[in-house]
Coordinates of C-alpha atoms and ligand atoms in Angstrom, one line a residue:
M1058 CA -54.2 -108.3 -69.6
T1059 CA -56.2 -111.4 -68.9
P1060 CA -54.8 -114.3 -69.6
A1061 CA -57.1 -116.5 -72.3
R1062 CA -58.8 -119.0 -70.0
V1063 CA -57.9 -122.2 -70.9
T1064 CA -61.2 -124.7 -70.4
A1065 CA -61.5 -128.4 -71.8
D1066 CA -63.8 -127.1 -74.6
H1067 CA -61.2 -124.8 -75.6
N1068 CA -57.3 -126.0 -75.1
P1069 CA -55.8 -124.3 -77.4
L1070 CA -53.6 -126.9 -77.1
R1071 CA -55.8 -129.4 -78.3
D1072 CA -58.4 -126.9 -80.2
P1073 CA -59.9 -129.5 -83.1
R1074 CA -59.4 -126.9 -85.9
D1075 CA -55.6 -127.3 -85.2
K1076 CA -54.8 -128.6 -88.7
R1077 CA -51.2 -129.6 -87.5
L1078 CA -52.4 -132.6 -85.9
P1079 CA -52.6 -136.0 -87.6
R1080 CA -55.8 -136.9 -88.5
I1081 CA -57.0 -140.4 -88.8
A1082 CA -60.3 -142.1 -89.9
G1083 CA -62.8 -143.5 -87.6
P1084 CA -64.3 -146.9 -87.7
C1085 CA -65.2 -147.8 -91.8
S1086 CA -64.3 -149.9 -94.2
M1087 CA -63.9 -149.6 -98.1
V1088 CA -64.6 -151.8 -101.0
M1089 CA -62.7 -151.5 -104.0
F1090 CA -63.7 -152.9 -106.9
G1091 CA -61.2 -153.0 -110.0
V1092 CA -58.7 -155.0 -108.1
T1093 CA -57.2 -156.4 -110.5
G1094 CA -56.2 -153.1 -113.0
D1095 CA -53.2 -150.9 -112.7
L1096 CA -54.4 -148.1 -110.8
A1097 CA -55.0 -150.3 -108.1
R1098 CA -51.8 -152.4 -108.0
K1099 CA -49.8 -149.4 -108.1
K1100 CA -51.5 -146.9 -106.3
L1101 CA -54.8 -147.3 -104.5
M1102 CA -53.5 -150.8 -102.3
P1103 CA -49.9 -149.9 -101.3
A1104 CA -51.6 -146.2 -100.5
V1105 CA -54.1 -148.0 -97.7
Y1106 CA -50.9 -149.7 -96.4
D1107 CA -49.0 -146.1 -96.6
L1108 CA -52.1 -144.7 -94.3
A1109 CA -51.5 -148.2 -91.9
N1110 CA -47.7 -147.7 -91.7
R1111 CA -48.9 -144.2 -90.2
G1112 CA -51.3 -145.1 -87.7
L1113 CA -54.2 -143.2 -89.8
L1114 CA -56.1 -145.6 -90.2
P1115 CA -58.9 -147.2 -87.8
P1116 CA -58.0 -150.5 -85.5
G1117 CA -60.9 -152.5 -88.0
F1118 CA -60.2 -151.7 -91.7
S1119 CA -61.5 -153.6 -93.4
L1120 CA -60.4 -153.8 -97.5
V1121 CA -62.8 -155.7 -99.6
G1122 CA -61.7 -156.7 -102.9
F1123 CA -64.4 -157.3 -105.8
A1124 CA -63.9 -158.9 -109.0
R1125 CA -64.4 -161.1 -111.7
R1126 CA -61.9 -163.9 -110.4
D1127 CA -62.3 -167.1 -108.2
W1128 CA -60.5 -166.1 -105.8
E1129 CA -60.9 -167.2 -102.0
D1130 CA -60.0 -163.7 -99.2
Q1131 CA -56.0 -165.0 -99.1
D1132 CA -55.6 -165.2 -102.6
F1133 CA -56.6 -161.4 -102.7
G1134 CA -54.4 -160.7 -100.1
K1135 CA -51.8 -162.0 -101.6
I1136 CA -52.5 -159.6 -104.3
V1137 CA -52.8 -156.9 -102.2
Y1138 CA -49.2 -157.8 -100.4
E1139 CA -47.5 -158.2 -103.5
S1140 CA -48.3 -154.6 -104.6
V1141 CA -47.6 -153.3 -100.8
K1142 CA -43.9 -155.0 -101.0
E1143 CA -43.9 -153.4 -104.9
H1144 CA -45.0 -149.8 -104.5
A1145 CA -45.5 -148.6 -100.9
R1146 CA -43.9 -145.9 -100.0
T1147 CA -42.7 -146.5 -96.5
P1148 CA -40.9 -149.8 -95.4
F1149 CA -42.4 -152.6 -94.8
R1150 CA -43.8 -153.5 -91.2
E1151 CA -44.5 -157.0 -90.6
D1152 CA -46.6 -156.3 -87.4
V1153 CA -48.8 -153.3 -89.7
W1154 CA -49.0 -155.9 -92.5
R1155 CA -50.3 -158.7 -90.1
T1156 CA -53.5 -156.4 -88.5
L1157 CA -54.0 -155.1 -91.9
A1158 CA -54.3 -158.4 -93.7
E1159 CA -57.1 -159.4 -90.8
G1160 CA -59.3 -157.2 -92.8
I1161 CA -59.0 -158.1 -95.9
R1162 CA -61.9 -160.2 -97.6
F1163 CA -62.3 -160.4 -101.2
V1164 CA -65.7 -161.3 -103.0
P1165 CA -66.1 -162.9 -106.6
G1166 CA -68.5 -161.7 -109.0
A1167 CA -69.4 -159.8 -112.2
F1168 CA -70.8 -156.5 -112.1
D1169 CA -74.0 -157.6 -113.2
D1170 CA -74.3 -160.8 -110.9
D1171 CA -77.3 -160.0 -108.6
A1172 CA -75.9 -163.0 -106.0
A1173 CA -72.8 -161.3 -106.1
F1174 CA -73.5 -158.1 -104.4
D1175 CA -75.9 -159.3 -102.3
L1176 CA -72.8 -161.3 -100.9
L1177 CA -70.7 -158.1 -100.9
A1178 CA -73.7 -157.0 -98.8
A1179 CA -73.7 -159.6 -96.8
T1180 CA -69.8 -159.1 -96.0
V1181 CA -69.8 -155.6 -95.4
A1182 CA -72.1 -157.1 -92.5
D1183 CA -69.7 -159.1 -91.5
L1184 CA -67.6 -157.2 -90.9
E1185 CA -69.6 -154.3 -89.4
E1186 CA -70.1 -157.2 -86.5
Q1187 CA -66.4 -158.5 -86.0
R1188 CA -64.7 -155.8 -86.1
G1189 CA -66.4 -152.5 -85.3
T1190 CA -66.6 -151.0 -89.3
G1191 CA -69.2 -148.9 -87.8
G1192 CA -70.9 -149.4 -91.1
N1193 CA -69.3 -146.7 -92.5
V1194 CA -68.3 -147.9 -96.3
A1195 CA -66.2 -145.9 -99.3
F1196 CA -66.9 -147.7 -102.6
Y1197 CA -64.0 -147.5 -104.5
L1198 CA -65.2 -147.6 -108.2
S1199 CA -61.5 -147.8 -110.1
I1200 CA -63.4 -149.0 -113.3
P1201 CA -64.4 -148.1 -116.5
P1202 CA -66.9 -146.0 -116.5
G1203 CA -69.1 -148.1 -118.6
S1204 CA -69.9 -150.2 -116.0
F1205 CA -70.6 -146.9 -113.3
A1206 CA -74.4 -147.4 -114.1
T1207 CA -74.5 -151.0 -113.8
V1208 CA -72.6 -151.1 -110.2
C1209 CA -74.3 -148.3 -109.1
Q1210 CA -77.2 -149.8 -110.0
Q1211 CA -76.6 -153.5 -108.1
L1212 CA -75.0 -151.1 -104.8
E1213 CA -78.8 -149.8 -104.6
R1214 CA -80.6 -152.7 -105.7
S1215 CA -78.4 -154.8 -102.7
G1216 CA -79.6 -151.9 -100.0
L1217 CA -75.3 -151.4 -99.9
S1218 CA -75.5 -147.7 -101.2
T1219 CA -78.2 -146.6 -98.2
P1220 CA -76.5 -146.1 -94.5
S1221 CA -78.2 -147.1 -91.5
E1222 CA -78.5 -144.3 -89.1
G1223 CA -75.3 -142.8 -88.1
S1224 CA -73.4 -144.0 -90.3
W1225 CA -72.4 -143.2 -93.7
R1226 CA -72.1 -144.3 -97.2
R1227 CA -69.9 -142.8 -99.9
V1228 CA -68.3 -144.0 -103.3
V1229 CA -65.6 -143.1 -105.2
I1230 CA -64.6 -142.4 -108.7
E1231 CA -62.0 -141.8 -111.1
K1232 CA -61.5 -139.7 -114.0
P1233 CA -62.4 -139.6 -117.2
F1234 CA -65.8 -138.1 -116.1
G1235 CA -67.5 -138.7 -119.3
H1236 CA -65.6 -138.0 -122.5
D1237 CA -67.5 -134.2 -123.7
L1238 CA -70.3 -132.3 -121.6
E1239 CA -73.4 -134.6 -122.0
S1240 CA -71.9 -137.9 -121.1
A1241 CA -70.1 -136.2 -118.0
R1242 CA -73.5 -134.9 -117.3
E1243 CA -74.8 -138.6 -117.9
L1244 CA -72.7 -140.0 -115.5
N1245 CA -73.3 -137.7 -113.4
D1246 CA -77.3 -138.0 -113.4
I1247 CA -76.4 -142.0 -112.4
V1248 CA -74.1 -141.4 -110.0
G1249 CA -76.3 -139.0 -108.6
S1250 CA -79.5 -140.8 -108.5
V1251 CA -77.7 -142.9 -106.2
F1252 CA -75.3 -141.1 -103.7
P1253 CA -76.5 -137.9 -102.8
A1254 CA -73.9 -135.1 -103.7
D1255 CA -72.0 -135.1 -101.0
A1256 CA -71.1 -138.8 -101.1
V1257 CA -69.9 -138.7 -104.1
F1258 CA -65.6 -138.2 -103.7
R1259 CA -64.3 -137.5 -107.7
I1260 CA -60.7 -137.7 -107.8
D1261 CA -58.2 -135.7 -109.7
H1262 CA -55.0 -136.6 -108.1
Y1263 CA -52.9 -133.8 -108.7
L1264 CA -55.1 -131.8 -106.0
G1265 CA -53.3 -135.1 -103.6
K1266 CA -50.5 -133.4 -104.7
E1267 CA -48.3 -131.2 -101.4
T1268 CA -46.9 -128.9 -104.2
V1269 CA -50.2 -128.7 -105.8
Q1270 CA -51.9 -127.6 -102.6
N1271 CA -48.4 -125.4 -101.9
I1272 CA -50.1 -123.4 -104.6
L1273 CA -52.5 -121.8 -102.2
A1274 CA -49.6 -121.7 -99.6
V1275 CA -47.3 -119.9 -101.6
R1276 CA -49.9 -117.5 -102.8
F1277 CA -52.4 -116.7 -99.6
A1278 CA -50.0 -117.8 -96.8
N1279 CA -47.5 -114.7 -98.1
M1280 CA -47.0 -111.1 -99.4
M1281 CA -44.6 -110.5 -102.1
F1282 CA -46.4 -112.9 -103.8
E1283 CA -49.8 -111.7 -104.6
P1284 CA -49.3 -108.2 -105.5
V1285 CA -47.3 -108.7 -108.5
W1286 CA -50.5 -112.4 -109.1
N1287 CA -52.1 -110.0 -112.0
N1288 CA -51.5 -108.3 -115.6
R1289 CA -49.4 -105.2 -114.3
Y1290 CA -46.6 -107.6 -113.9
V1291 CA -47.5 -110.7 -115.0
D1292 CA -46.7 -111.6 -118.5
H1293 CA -48.3 -115.6 -119.5
V1294 CA -48.7 -118.5 -117.3
Q1295 CA -47.0 -121.6 -118.7
I1296 CA -48.3 -125.0 -117.6
T1297 CA -46.4 -127.7 -118.8
M1298 CA -46.9 -131.4 -117.6
A1299 CA -44.6 -133.4 -119.5
E1300 CA -44.4 -136.9 -119.4
D1301 CA -41.4 -139.3 -120.6
I1302 CA -42.9 -142.6 -120.3
G1303 CA -45.0 -143.8 -123.6
I1304 CA -48.8 -145.0 -123.4
G1305 CA -47.5 -148.3 -122.5
G1306 CA -49.9 -151.1 -121.5
R1307 CA -52.8 -148.0 -121.3
A1308 CA -53.7 -148.4 -125.2
G1309 CA -57.1 -149.9 -124.3
Y1310 CA -58.2 -146.7 -122.2
Y1311 CA -56.2 -143.9 -124.2
D1312 CA -56.4 -144.8 -127.6
G1313 CA -59.8 -142.7 -128.8
I1314 CA -58.8 -140.5 -125.4
G1315 CA -55.9 -138.9 -126.4
A1316 CA -53.9 -136.1 -124.2
A1317 CA -56.2 -133.1 -124.4
R1318 CA -58.9 -135.3 -122.6
D1319 CA -56.7 -137.3 -120.8
V1320 CA -54.6 -134.7 -118.8
I1321 CA -56.6 -130.4 -120.1
Q1322 CA -59.6 -131.3 -118.9
N1323 CA -58.5 -132.4 -115.5
H1324 CA -55.6 -132.0 -114.2
L1325 CA -54.3 -129.1 -115.6
L1326 CA -57.5 -126.7 -115.7
Q1327 CA -57.0 -127.7 -112.0
L1328 CA -53.8 -126.4 -111.8
M1329 CA -54.4 -123.2 -113.5
A1330 CA -58.4 -122.4 -111.8
L1331 CA -55.3 -122.6 -108.2
T1332 CA -53.3 -120.5 -110.2
A1333 CA -55.7 -117.6 -111.4
M1334 CA -58.2 -117.8 -108.7
E1335 CA -58.9 -115.1 -105.9
E1336 CA -58.4 -115.8 -102.0
P1337 CA -61.1 -118.0 -100.9
V1338 CA -63.1 -117.0 -97.8
S1339 CA -61.7 -119.5 -96.2
F1340 CA -60.0 -123.4 -97.3
D1341 CA -63.9 -125.1 -97.0
A1342 CA -64.5 -127.0 -99.8
H1343 CA -67.4 -125.1 -101.0
H1344 CA -65.5 -121.6 -100.4
L1345 CA -62.6 -122.9 -102.7
R1346 CA -64.9 -124.8 -105.2
L1347 CA -66.4 -122.0 -105.4
E1348 CA -63.2 -119.6 -107.1
K1349 CA -62.1 -122.0 -108.9
E1350 CA -65.2 -122.6 -110.7
K1351 CA -65.6 -118.8 -111.2
V1352 CA -61.7 -118.9 -112.9
L1353 CA -63.4 -121.9 -115.1
S1354 CA -66.5 -119.6 -116.2
A1355 CA -64.0 -116.7 -117.5
V1356 CA -62.0 -118.7 -119.5
R1357 CA -61.6 -117.5 -123.1
L1358 CA -61.0 -119.7 -125.8
P1359 CA -59.1 -118.3 -128.5
E1360 CA -60.7 -117.1 -131.8
D1361 CA -58.6 -119.2 -134.0
L1362 CA -58.6 -123.0 -132.8
S1363 CA -56.5 -124.0 -135.0
T1364 CA -53.4 -121.4 -134.9
G1365 CA -54.5 -121.0 -130.6
T1366 CA -54.2 -125.2 -130.2
A1367 CA -51.6 -127.5 -131.1
R1368 CA -51.6 -131.7 -131.0
G1369 CA -48.9 -134.0 -132.1
Q1370 CA -48.7 -137.4 -132.2
Y1371 CA -45.8 -139.5 -131.1
A1372 CA -42.4 -141.2 -133.2
A1373 CA -39.9 -143.3 -132.9
G1374 CA -36.8 -141.9 -131.3
W1375 CA -34.6 -142.5 -128.2
Q1376 CA -35.5 -142.0 -125.0
G1377 CA -32.7 -141.9 -121.8
G1378 CA -31.0 -144.2 -124.5
E1379 CA -33.1 -146.8 -125.3
E1380 CA -34.5 -147.1 -129.2
V1381 CA -38.6 -146.3 -128.5
V1382 CA -41.3 -146.9 -131.0
G1383 CA -43.7 -144.7 -131.9
Y1384 CA -47.0 -144.7 -130.5
L1385 CA -49.2 -145.8 -134.0
E1386 CA -46.2 -149.2 -133.6
E1387 CA -47.3 -149.4 -129.4
D1388 CA -49.7 -152.8 -129.0
G1389 CA -53.7 -152.0 -128.9
V1390 CA -53.0 -148.8 -130.6
A1391 CA -55.7 -149.1 -133.7
A1392 CA -54.1 -148.5 -136.9
G1393 CA -53.6 -145.1 -138.5
S1394 CA -55.2 -143.8 -135.3
G1395 CA -55.1 -139.5 -135.0
T1396 CA -55.2 -139.8 -131.3
E1397 CA -53.1 -137.4 -130.0
T1398 CA -50.3 -137.5 -127.1
Y1399 CA -49.6 -134.4 -126.8
A1400 CA -51.6 -130.9 -126.5
A1401 CA -51.3 -127.3 -126.0
V1402 CA -53.6 -124.4 -126.0
R1403 CA -53.8 -120.6 -125.2
L1404 CA -56.6 -119.8 -122.9
D1405 CA -57.2 -116.3 -121.5
V1406 CA -58.9 -115.8 -118.0
D1407 CA -61.7 -112.4 -118.9
T1408 CA -61.1 -110.9 -115.5
R1409 CA -59.7 -108.0 -114.2
R1410 CA -57.0 -110.1 -112.6
W1411 CA -55.8 -111.6 -115.8
A1412 CA -57.3 -109.3 -119.0
G1413 CA -54.5 -109.7 -121.4
V1414 CA -52.5 -112.6 -119.5
P1415 CA -52.3 -116.1 -121.3
F1416 CA -52.1 -118.8 -120.0
Y1417 CA -50.2 -121.7 -121.9
L1418 CA -51.5 -125.5 -120.9
R1419 CA -49.0 -128.0 -122.5
T1420 CA -49.0 -131.7 -121.9
G1421 CA -47.5 -134.9 -123.9
K1422 CA -45.8 -138.4 -123.3
R1423 CA -42.5 -139.4 -125.0
L1424 CA -41.5 -135.2 -124.3
G1425 CA -37.7 -134.8 -123.5
K1426 CA -38.3 -135.7 -119.4
R1427 CA -40.9 -135.9 -116.3
V1428 CA -41.5 -132.8 -115.3
T1429 CA -44.7 -130.7 -114.0
E1430 CA -44.6 -126.5 -113.6
I1431 CA -46.4 -124.1 -113.0
A1432 CA -44.4 -121.2 -114.4
V1433 CA -45.2 -117.4 -114.0
V1434 CA -43.3 -115.3 -116.4
F1435 CA -43.5 -111.7 -115.3
R1436 CA -43.4 -108.7 -118.4
R1437 CA -39.7 -106.8 -118.4
A1438 CA -38.8 -103.9 -116.4
P1439 CA -40.2 -101.2 -118.4
H1440 CA -37.0 -98.8 -117.8
L1441 CA -33.9 -100.9 -117.6
P1442 CA -30.4 -98.0 -116.6
F1443 CA -28.5 -100.2 -117.8
T1444 CA -26.8 -99.6 -121.5
D1445 CA -28.2 -102.3 -123.9
T1446 CA -25.8 -105.1 -123.6
A1447 CA -25.7 -105.3 -120.1
T1448 CA -28.7 -106.6 -120.2
E1449 CA -28.6 -108.9 -123.4
E1450 CA -28.4 -111.6 -121.7
L1451 CA -31.1 -111.1 -119.2
G1452 CA -34.5 -112.9 -119.5
Q1453 CA -37.5 -112.3 -117.9
N1454 CA -38.2 -113.2 -114.0
A1455 CA -40.7 -116.1 -113.1
V1456 CA -42.0 -117.4 -110.4
V1457 CA -41.4 -121.5 -111.3
I1458 CA -43.5 -123.8 -109.3
R1459 CA -42.2 -127.1 -109.4
V1460 CA -44.7 -129.7 -109.4
Q1461 CA -42.4 -132.8 -109.7
P1462 CA -40.1 -134.1 -109.6
D1463 CA -37.9 -132.5 -107.0
E1464 CA -40.3 -130.9 -106.6
G1465 CA -39.6 -126.8 -104.9
V1466 CA -40.3 -123.4 -106.2
T1467 CA -37.7 -121.4 -108.3
L1468 CA -37.6 -117.4 -108.2
R1469 CA -36.0 -116.2 -111.6
F1470 CA -34.5 -112.8 -111.8
G1471 CA -31.3 -110.6 -112.7
A1472 CA -28.2 -110.4 -111.1
K1473 CA -25.2 -108.9 -111.3
V1474 CA -21.9 -110.6 -113.2
P1475 CA -18.9 -110.5 -110.4
G1476 CA -16.4 -108.0 -112.1
A1477 CA -15.3 -104.6 -112.9
Q1478 CA -17.6 -104.7 -115.8
M1479 CA -21.7 -104.0 -115.8
E1480 CA -23.7 -106.5 -117.1
V1481 CA -26.8 -108.7 -115.5
R1482 CA -27.7 -112.3 -116.2
D1483 CA -30.7 -114.2 -114.8
V1484 CA -30.3 -116.0 -111.5
S1485 CA -32.1 -118.1 -109.5
M1486 CA -33.3 -118.8 -106.2
D1487 CA -34.9 -121.8 -104.9
F1488 CA -36.8 -123.6 -102.1
G1489 CA -36.5 -127.2 -102.2
Y1490 CA -39.1 -129.7 -100.2
G1491 CA -36.1 -132.6 -100.0
R1492 CA -34.1 -130.2 -98.3
S1493 CA -36.2 -127.4 -96.3
F1494 CA -38.0 -129.8 -94.9
T1495 CA -37.4 -133.6 -93.3
E1496 CA -40.5 -135.0 -93.4
S1497 CA -41.6 -136.7 -96.5
S1498 CA -44.5 -136.1 -98.7
P1499 CA -47.1 -138.7 -98.9
E1500 CA -48.4 -140.1 -102.1
A1501 CA -51.5 -137.9 -103.6
Y1502 CA -53.5 -141.3 -103.4
E1503 CA -52.9 -141.5 -99.1
R1504 CA -54.1 -137.8 -98.4
L1505 CA -57.0 -138.3 -100.8
I1506 CA -58.0 -142.4 -99.2
L1507 CA -57.9 -140.6 -96.2
D1508 CA -60.2 -137.4 -96.7
V1509 CA -62.7 -140.1 -98.2
L1510 CA -62.8 -141.9 -94.9
L1511 CA -63.1 -138.6 -92.6
G1512 CA -65.5 -136.8 -95.5
E1513 CA -63.7 -133.8 -96.0
P1514 CA -64.2 -132.7 -99.4
P1515 CA -62.1 -129.8 -100.4
L1516 CA -59.8 -131.6 -102.3
F1517 CA -62.4 -133.8 -104.2
P1518 CA -63.6 -131.5 -108.0
R1519 CA -67.4 -131.4 -107.6
H1520 CA -69.6 -132.1 -110.2
E1521 CA -69.8 -128.5 -111.6
E1522 CA -66.2 -127.9 -112.4
V1523 CA -66.2 -130.6 -114.6
E1524 CA -68.4 -129.7 -116.1
L1525 CA -66.5 -126.1 -116.3
S1526 CA -63.7 -127.7 -118.2
W1527 CA -65.7 -129.8 -120.4
R1528 CA -67.3 -126.7 -121.5
I1529 CA -63.5 -125.9 -122.5
L1530 CA -62.6 -128.6 -123.9
D1531 CA -65.9 -129.4 -125.9
P1532 CA -65.1 -127.1 -129.0
I1533 CA -61.1 -128.0 -129.2
E1534 CA -62.1 -131.2 -129.3
E1535 CA -65.2 -131.3 -132.3
H1536 CA -62.4 -128.1 -133.6
W1537 CA -59.5 -131.2 -134.2
G1538 CA -62.6 -133.5 -135.5
R1539 CA -63.8 -131.0 -137.8
R1540 CA -60.6 -130.1 -139.5
G1541 CA -59.6 -133.9 -139.8
G1542 CA -56.2 -134.9 -140.1
D1543 CA -53.7 -136.5 -137.8
P1544 CA -52.5 -134.6 -135.1
D1545 CA -48.0 -133.9 -136.2
Q1546 CA -45.6 -136.2 -135.2
Y1547 CA -42.7 -135.6 -133.2
E1548 CA -39.8 -137.6 -132.5
A1549 CA -40.2 -139.0 -128.6
G1550 CA -37.8 -137.9 -126.5
T1551 CA -38.5 -134.3 -127.9
W1552 CA -40.3 -131.3 -126.6
G1553 CA -43.4 -131.6 -128.7
P1554 CA -43.9 -130.8 -132.9
P1555 CA -43.1 -128.2 -134.5
S1556 CA -46.7 -126.2 -134.7
A1557 CA -46.5 -126.0 -130.5
D1558 CA -43.9 -124.0 -130.9
E1559 CA -45.2 -121.6 -133.6
L1560 CA -48.3 -121.3 -131.4
M1561 CA -46.0 -119.6 -129.0
R1562 CA -44.3 -117.5 -131.2
R1563 CA -47.3 -116.3 -133.0
D1564 CA -47.6 -114.6 -129.9
G1565 CA -43.7 -113.7 -129.8
R1566 CA -42.8 -116.2 -126.5
E1567 CA -41.4 -119.4 -126.8
W1568 CA -41.8 -122.4 -124.3
R1569 CA -39.5 -122.6 -121.4
L1570 CA -37.2 -125.2 -121.5
P1571 CA -37.7 -127.2 -117.9
Ligands
LIG2567 C1 -53.4 -140.4 -115.2 C2 -52.9 -140.3 -116.7 O1 -54.1 -139.5 -114.9 O2 -52.1 -139.0 -114.5 C3 -52.6 -140.2 -117.2 O3 -54.0 -140.6 -117.0 C4 -51.2 -139.4 -116.6 O4 -52.2 -140.5 -118.7 C5 -50.9 -139.8 -114.9 O5 -49.9 -140.7 -117.0 C6 -49.3 -139.1 -114.4 O6 -49.7 -139.1 -113.4 P1 -48.1 -138.5 -112.2 O7 -48.9 -138.6 -111.2 O8 -46.7 -139.1 -113.0 O9 -47.6 -137.4 -113.6

């Protein structure tokens, strides 16, 4: 046998396709809009620091903040410093911070202020010269969608959206991508009129989570799951994203939006698509998105939306030993608001693989505990060669992908209870990230920001997926609107309104207690 030739171009030890190698961003800068917001303070700025700390940012990396504040560079630097100190995942290192701080700039101004954007353009040009950012800029729009149009137009007018030869300009947008199909299209047209499709990075931060990417690893790197991942063996799938927190200070965004638009339209439908999709030809953006889109196109809504969906709103109750107020008493919520803080829906996927297997999606605030999981629940064995009493306490087999917290995967199956008698009960086998790996998981935003700077799109949904998701949600929202009436109340700290349990009971099933 001839040994494999190792040449400079093809050294298996240095194969550029080797996905295990650390990926370090090339020369670039990031301009952040919305730096006074919660997301920037709690997630984005700390993620930038964590990337710097892991050595994944280029030496001249620069961060420019833009906001309507009378700040100098140092004032903004102090804001970033405080947010890093409070929220960064990795330990604070003075030398890393000092290097990062050298590239921090601030441009004061309103979104409709031409002069401010001209100053921003000059700042970006200075950074290219002083710090070697190569003219590569990512614009992060952590702002309400109502301001997207103005900012995009300003970026175009000031020339900021146009890269010079050999450099790139990208734009990052955060959900909500509209509040229905029509507004999503309008938004897309606005962004698309300024940036080419491959320069637009839509963030669904769930896709940046390790455990969500692990869905694909579990399914497609193994032999034992895929053969049973279909309607011959699977009874139904439950996708839960439960939060114990209320809406906190976010009434301005949340009231009038509600749980379905906030979470089902994006995070939960993405989780469902990854769980149900066929094996992609590769993990390239094009192939991944194609398979996810096929699932979303095959989704069928319940014929009767009154019984196939449920919505609720939290009332006062107890959580973690503390008394908490109901949604209507939260600061900033409109009097008598009919916004749902809990939503559940049954969806079917009309494909050969999934025909007859319902996917139940639920999400809510102020529920029993914080947990996100995907439970693939299997049919019962067609025959049990035991006496009835031996299997009385045997449930259904399940594969549970625990997205958070306590990240991992659980298999549930029946095993013999020790003793001379024959009795079978459920047991579980657990894989936990904390126990199996020494590496810690990066925050979703670290991964996603790095991918933006590297120009790698697989983890970013494209507009088609956003459209397909609104096509699923719009009829539900319309139905709720038409039916009128307020969402059912549920006590804070419980698992949602009785109508959600009823939805399952009607199908002869029940929600898991995670
Ligand atoms: C956001 C929603 O997208 O996700 C919030 O707008 C929600 O309402 C948040 O609280 C939850 O994110 P995570 O990563 O904590 O599960």
